[in-house]
PDB file of C-alpha atoms in Angstrom:
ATOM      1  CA  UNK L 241     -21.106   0.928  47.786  1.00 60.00           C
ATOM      2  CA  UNK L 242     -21.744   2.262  43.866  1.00 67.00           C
ATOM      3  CA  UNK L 243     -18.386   3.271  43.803  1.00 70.00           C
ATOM      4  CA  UNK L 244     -16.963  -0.217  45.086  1.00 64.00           C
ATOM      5  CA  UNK L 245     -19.670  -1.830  42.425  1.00 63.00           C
ATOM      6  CA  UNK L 246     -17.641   0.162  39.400  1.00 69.00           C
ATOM      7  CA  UNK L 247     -14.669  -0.787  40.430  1.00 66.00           C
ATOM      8  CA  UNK L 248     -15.599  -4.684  40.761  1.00 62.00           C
ATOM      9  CA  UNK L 249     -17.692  -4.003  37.475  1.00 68.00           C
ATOM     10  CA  UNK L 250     -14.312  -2.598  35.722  1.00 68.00           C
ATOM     11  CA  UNK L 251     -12.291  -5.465  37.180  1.00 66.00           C
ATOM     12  CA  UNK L 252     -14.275  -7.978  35.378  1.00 69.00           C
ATOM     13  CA  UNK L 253     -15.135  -6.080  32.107  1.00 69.00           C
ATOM     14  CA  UNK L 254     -11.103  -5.834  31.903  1.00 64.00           C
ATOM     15  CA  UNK L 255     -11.076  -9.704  32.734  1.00 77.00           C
ATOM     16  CA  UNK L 256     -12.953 -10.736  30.053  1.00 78.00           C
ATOM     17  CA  UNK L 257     -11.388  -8.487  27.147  1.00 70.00           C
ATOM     18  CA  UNK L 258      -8.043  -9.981  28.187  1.00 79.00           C
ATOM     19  CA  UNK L 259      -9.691 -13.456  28.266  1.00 81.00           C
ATOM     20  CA  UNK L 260     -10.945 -12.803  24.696  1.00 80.00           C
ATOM     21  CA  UNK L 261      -7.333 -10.809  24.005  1.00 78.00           C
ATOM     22  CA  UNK L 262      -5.491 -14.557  25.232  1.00 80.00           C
ATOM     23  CA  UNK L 263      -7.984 -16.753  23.236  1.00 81.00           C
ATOM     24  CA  UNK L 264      -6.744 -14.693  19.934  1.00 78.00           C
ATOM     25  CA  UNK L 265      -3.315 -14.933  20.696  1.00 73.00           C
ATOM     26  CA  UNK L 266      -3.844 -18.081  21.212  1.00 75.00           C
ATOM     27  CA  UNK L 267      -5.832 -18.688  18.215  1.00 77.00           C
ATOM     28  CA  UNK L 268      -3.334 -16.983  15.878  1.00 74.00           C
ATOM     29  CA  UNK L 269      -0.446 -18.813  17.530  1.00 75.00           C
ATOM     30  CA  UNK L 270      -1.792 -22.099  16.949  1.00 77.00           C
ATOM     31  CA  UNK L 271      -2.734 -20.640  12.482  1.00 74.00           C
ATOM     32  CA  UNK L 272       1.046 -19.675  12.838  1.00 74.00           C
ATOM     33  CA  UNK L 273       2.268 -22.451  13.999  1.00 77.00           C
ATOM     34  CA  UNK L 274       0.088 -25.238  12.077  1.00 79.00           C
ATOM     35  CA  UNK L 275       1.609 -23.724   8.760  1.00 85.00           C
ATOM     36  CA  UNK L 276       4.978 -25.841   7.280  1.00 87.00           C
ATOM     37  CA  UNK L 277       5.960 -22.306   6.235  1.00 92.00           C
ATOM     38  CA  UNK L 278       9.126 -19.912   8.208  1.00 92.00           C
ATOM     39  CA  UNK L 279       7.062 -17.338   9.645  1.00 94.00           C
ATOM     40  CA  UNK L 280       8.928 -14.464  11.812  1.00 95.00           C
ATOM     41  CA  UNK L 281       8.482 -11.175  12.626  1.00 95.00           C
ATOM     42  CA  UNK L 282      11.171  -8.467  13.310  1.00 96.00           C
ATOM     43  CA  UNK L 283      10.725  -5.279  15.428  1.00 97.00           C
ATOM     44  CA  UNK L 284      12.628  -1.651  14.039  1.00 96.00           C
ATOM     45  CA  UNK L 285      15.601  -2.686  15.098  1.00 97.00           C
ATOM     46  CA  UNK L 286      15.668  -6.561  13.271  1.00 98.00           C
ATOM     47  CA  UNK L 287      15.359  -8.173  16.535  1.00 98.00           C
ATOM     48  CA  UNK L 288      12.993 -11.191  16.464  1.00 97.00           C
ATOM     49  CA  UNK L 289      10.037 -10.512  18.212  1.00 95.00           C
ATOM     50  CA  UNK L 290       7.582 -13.465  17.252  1.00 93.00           C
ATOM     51  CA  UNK L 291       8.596 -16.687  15.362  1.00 95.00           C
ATOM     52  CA  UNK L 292       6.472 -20.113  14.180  1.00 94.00           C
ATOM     53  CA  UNK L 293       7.205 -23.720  14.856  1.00 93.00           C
ATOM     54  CA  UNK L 294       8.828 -23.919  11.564  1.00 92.00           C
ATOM     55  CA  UNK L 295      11.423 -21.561  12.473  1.00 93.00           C
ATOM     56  CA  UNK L 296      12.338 -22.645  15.532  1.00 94.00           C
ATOM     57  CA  UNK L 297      13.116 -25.956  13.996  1.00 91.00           C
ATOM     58  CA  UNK L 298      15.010 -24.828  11.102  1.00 89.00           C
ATOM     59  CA  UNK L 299      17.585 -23.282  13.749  1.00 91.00           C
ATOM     60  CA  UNK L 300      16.647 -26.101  15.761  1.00 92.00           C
ATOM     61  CA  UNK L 301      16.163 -23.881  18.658  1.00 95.00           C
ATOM     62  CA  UNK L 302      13.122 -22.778  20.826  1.00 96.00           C
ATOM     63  CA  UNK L 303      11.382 -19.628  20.627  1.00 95.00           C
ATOM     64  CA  UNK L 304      12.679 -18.160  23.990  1.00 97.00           C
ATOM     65  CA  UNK L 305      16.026 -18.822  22.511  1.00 98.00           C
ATOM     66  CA  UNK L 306      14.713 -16.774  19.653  1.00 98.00           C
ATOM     67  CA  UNK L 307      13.057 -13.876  20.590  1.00 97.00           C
ATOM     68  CA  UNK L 308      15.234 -11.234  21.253  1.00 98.00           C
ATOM     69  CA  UNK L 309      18.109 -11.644  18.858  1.00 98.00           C
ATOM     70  CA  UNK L 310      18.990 -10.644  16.143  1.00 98.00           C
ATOM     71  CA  UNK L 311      20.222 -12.148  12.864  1.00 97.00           C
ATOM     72  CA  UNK L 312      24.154 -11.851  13.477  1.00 98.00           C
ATOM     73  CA  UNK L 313      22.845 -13.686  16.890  1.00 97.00           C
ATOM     74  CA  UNK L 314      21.432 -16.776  15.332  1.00 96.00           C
ATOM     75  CA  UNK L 315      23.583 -16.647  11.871  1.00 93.00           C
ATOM     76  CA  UNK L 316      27.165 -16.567  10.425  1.00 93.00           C
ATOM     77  CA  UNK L 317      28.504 -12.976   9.714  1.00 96.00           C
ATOM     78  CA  UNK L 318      28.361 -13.462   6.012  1.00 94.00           C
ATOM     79  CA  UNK L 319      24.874 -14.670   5.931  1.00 92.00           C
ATOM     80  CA  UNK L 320      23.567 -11.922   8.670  1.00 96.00           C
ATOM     81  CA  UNK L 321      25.257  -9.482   6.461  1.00 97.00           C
ATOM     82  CA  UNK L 322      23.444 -10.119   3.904  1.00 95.00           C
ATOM     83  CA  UNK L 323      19.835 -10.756   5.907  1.00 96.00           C
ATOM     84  CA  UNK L 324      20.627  -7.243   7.478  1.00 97.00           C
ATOM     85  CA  UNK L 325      21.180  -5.543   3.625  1.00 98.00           C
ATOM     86  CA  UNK L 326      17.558  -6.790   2.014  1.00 97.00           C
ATOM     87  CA  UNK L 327      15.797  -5.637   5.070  1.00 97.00           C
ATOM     88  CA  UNK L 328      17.286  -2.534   4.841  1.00 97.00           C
ATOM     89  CA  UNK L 329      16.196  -2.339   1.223  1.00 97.00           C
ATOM     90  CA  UNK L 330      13.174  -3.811   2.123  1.00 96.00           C
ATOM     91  CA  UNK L 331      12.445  -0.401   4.755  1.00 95.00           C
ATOM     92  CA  UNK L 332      14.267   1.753   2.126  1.00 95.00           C
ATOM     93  CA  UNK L 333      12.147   1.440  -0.732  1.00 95.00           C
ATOM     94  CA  UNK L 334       9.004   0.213   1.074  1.00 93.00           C
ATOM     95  CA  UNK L 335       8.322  -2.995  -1.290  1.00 95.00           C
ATOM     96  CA  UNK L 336       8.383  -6.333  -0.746  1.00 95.00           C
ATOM     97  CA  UNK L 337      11.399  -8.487  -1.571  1.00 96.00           C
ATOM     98  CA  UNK L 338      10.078 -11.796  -2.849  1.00 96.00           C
ATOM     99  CA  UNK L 339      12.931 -14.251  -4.255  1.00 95.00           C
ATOM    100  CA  UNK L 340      14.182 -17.993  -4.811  1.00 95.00           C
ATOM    101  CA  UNK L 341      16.946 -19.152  -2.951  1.00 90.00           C
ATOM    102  CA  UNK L 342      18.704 -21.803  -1.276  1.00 87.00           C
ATOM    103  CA  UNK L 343      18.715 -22.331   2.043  1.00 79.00           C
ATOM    104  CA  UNK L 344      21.177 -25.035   4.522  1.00 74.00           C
ATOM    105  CA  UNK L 345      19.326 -26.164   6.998  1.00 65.00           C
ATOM    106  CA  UNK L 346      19.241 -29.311   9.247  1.00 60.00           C
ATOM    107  CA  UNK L 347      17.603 -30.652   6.777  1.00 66.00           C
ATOM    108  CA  UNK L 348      19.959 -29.967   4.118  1.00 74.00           C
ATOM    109  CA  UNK L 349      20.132 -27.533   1.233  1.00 82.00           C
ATOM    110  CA  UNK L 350      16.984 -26.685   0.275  1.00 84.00           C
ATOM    111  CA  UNK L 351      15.127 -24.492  -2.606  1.00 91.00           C
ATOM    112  CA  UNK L 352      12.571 -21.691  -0.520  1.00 91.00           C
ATOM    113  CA  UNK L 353      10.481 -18.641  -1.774  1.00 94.00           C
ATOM    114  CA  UNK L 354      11.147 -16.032   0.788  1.00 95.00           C
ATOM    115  CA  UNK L 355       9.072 -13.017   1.132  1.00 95.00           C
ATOM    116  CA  UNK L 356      10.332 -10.345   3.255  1.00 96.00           C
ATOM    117  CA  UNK L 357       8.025  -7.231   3.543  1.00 95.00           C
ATOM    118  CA  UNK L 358       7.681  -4.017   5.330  1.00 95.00           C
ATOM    119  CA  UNK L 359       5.352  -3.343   8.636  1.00 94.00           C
ATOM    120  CA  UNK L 360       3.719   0.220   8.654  1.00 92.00           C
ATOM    121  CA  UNK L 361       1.672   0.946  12.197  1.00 91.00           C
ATOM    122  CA  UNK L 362      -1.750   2.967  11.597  1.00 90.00           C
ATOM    123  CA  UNK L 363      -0.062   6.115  11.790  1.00 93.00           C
ATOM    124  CA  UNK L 364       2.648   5.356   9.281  1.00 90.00           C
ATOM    125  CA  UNK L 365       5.854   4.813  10.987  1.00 91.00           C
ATOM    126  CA  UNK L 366       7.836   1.905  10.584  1.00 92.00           C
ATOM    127  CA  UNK L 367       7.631  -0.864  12.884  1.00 94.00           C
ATOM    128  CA  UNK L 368       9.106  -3.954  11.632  1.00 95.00           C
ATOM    129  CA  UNK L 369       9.821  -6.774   8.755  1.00 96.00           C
ATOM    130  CA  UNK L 370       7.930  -9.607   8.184  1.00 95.00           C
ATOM    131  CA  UNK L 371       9.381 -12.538   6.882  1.00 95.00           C
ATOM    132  CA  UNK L 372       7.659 -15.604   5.303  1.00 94.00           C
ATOM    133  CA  UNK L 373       9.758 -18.759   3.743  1.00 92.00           C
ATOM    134  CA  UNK L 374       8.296 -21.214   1.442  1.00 93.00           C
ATOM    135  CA  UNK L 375      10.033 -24.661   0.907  1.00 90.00           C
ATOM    136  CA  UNK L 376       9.521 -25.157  -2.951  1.00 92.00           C
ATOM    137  CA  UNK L 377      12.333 -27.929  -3.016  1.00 89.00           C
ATOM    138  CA  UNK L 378       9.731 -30.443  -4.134  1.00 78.00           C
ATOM    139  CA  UNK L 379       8.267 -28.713  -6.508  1.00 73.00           C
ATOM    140  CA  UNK L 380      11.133 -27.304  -8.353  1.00 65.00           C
ATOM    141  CA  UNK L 381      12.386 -30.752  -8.493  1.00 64.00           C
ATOM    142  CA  UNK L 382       9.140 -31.620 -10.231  1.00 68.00           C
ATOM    143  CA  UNK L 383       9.479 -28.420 -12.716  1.00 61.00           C
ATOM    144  CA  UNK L 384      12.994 -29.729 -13.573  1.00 58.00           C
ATOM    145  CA  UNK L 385      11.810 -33.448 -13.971  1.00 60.00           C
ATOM    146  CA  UNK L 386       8.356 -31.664 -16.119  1.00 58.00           C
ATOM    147  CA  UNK L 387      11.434 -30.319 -18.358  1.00 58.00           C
ATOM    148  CA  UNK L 388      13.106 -33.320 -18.608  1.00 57.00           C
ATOM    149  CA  UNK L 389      10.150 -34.808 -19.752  1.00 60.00           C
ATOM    150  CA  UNK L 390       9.629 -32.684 -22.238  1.00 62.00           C
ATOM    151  CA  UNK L 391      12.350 -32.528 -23.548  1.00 60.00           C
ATOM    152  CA  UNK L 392      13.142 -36.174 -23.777  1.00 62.00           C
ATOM    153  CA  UNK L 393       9.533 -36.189 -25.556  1.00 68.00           C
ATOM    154  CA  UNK L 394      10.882 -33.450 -27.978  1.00 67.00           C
ATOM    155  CA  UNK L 395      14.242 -35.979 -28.675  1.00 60.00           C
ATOM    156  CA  UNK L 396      11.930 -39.028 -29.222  1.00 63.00           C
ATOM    157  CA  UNK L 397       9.845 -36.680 -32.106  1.00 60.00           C
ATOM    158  CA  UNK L 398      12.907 -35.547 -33.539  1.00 66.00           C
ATOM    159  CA  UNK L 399      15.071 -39.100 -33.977  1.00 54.00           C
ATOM    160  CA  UNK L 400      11.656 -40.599 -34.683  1.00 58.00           C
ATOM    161  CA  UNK L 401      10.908 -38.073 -38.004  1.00 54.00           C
ATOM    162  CA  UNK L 402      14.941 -38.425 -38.477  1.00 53.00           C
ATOM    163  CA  UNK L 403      14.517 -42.147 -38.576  1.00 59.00           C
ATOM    164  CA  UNK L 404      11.088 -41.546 -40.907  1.00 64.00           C
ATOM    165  CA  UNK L 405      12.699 -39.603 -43.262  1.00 59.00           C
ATOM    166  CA  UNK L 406      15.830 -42.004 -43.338  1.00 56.00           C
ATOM    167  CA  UNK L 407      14.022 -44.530 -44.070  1.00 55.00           C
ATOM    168  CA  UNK L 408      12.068 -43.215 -46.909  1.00 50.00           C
ATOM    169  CA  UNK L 409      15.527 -41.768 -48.585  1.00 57.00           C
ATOM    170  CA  UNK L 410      16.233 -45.528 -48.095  1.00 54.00           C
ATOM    171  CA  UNK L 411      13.456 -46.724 -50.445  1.00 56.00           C
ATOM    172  CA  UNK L 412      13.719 -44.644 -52.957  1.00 58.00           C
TER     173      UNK L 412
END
């Protein structure tokens, strides 16, 4: 009867740590997936192993048709090729690759800040990539326009002394 009575006791004690192991999950999916942001991360081999809302829509495909590939999968040659060569880098030299570029989308071309960085496991082996993507579209449009402000500004100054000092020669 003990023995029976450890067992049942064990059954449930392993219950409720996978309850409480589901509610995480199921906490950080929902953090993941809240975010505007590309989140995705890649096992040893580059295959997709977990993926966000946003990048499911940016392929404009669901996550089960996700998981499991690879980038020459879900991307032209050319542009795998070159996914495949910074994530190599990225495991090569053990540093993060953090850069602007463009991205085609659905939605169009857009400007993003992607972030691709190396996963280490506790003992120190390689395990993956992670990959975050930023849309900054917006506000490089508003850094350009900030410019153009500015500079327009500077123009104004300039023609206005210009005109000043015109005019004075003028007069006298």
């Amino acid at each position: 009867l003990q023995t029976a009575a450890n067992i049942l006791g064990a059954a449930i004690g392993h219950q409720e740590v996978e309850s409480r192991r589901q509610k995480r999950y199921d906490l950080w999916k929902i953090m993941l997936s809240a975010t505007p942001d590309i989140l995705a991360l890649k096992d040893r081999n580059f295959v997709y192993q977990a993926v966000n809302t946003a990048f499911c829509q940016s392929l404009n495909k669901t996550e089960a048709e996700i998981i499991g590939k690879d980038d020459y999968d879900l991307y032209p040659r050319a542009l795998a090729d070159q996914y495949r060569q910074v994530d190599l880098d990225v495991v090569r030299t053990r540093q993060p690759y953090s850069e602007d570029e463009e991205l085609t989308s659905l939605r169009g071309t857009r400007q993003v800040h992607v972030i691709k960085v190396p996963v280490w496991d506790d003992k120190g082996d390689y395990t993956g990539v992670l990959l975050a993507m930023r849309d900054i579209t917006d506000s490089k449009k508003l850094e350009e326009s900030d410019l153009c402000v500015a500079l327009e500004e500077e123009r104004i100054n300039i023609l206005a002394h210009f005109m000043r000092d015109a005019a004075h020669e003028f007069r006298t």
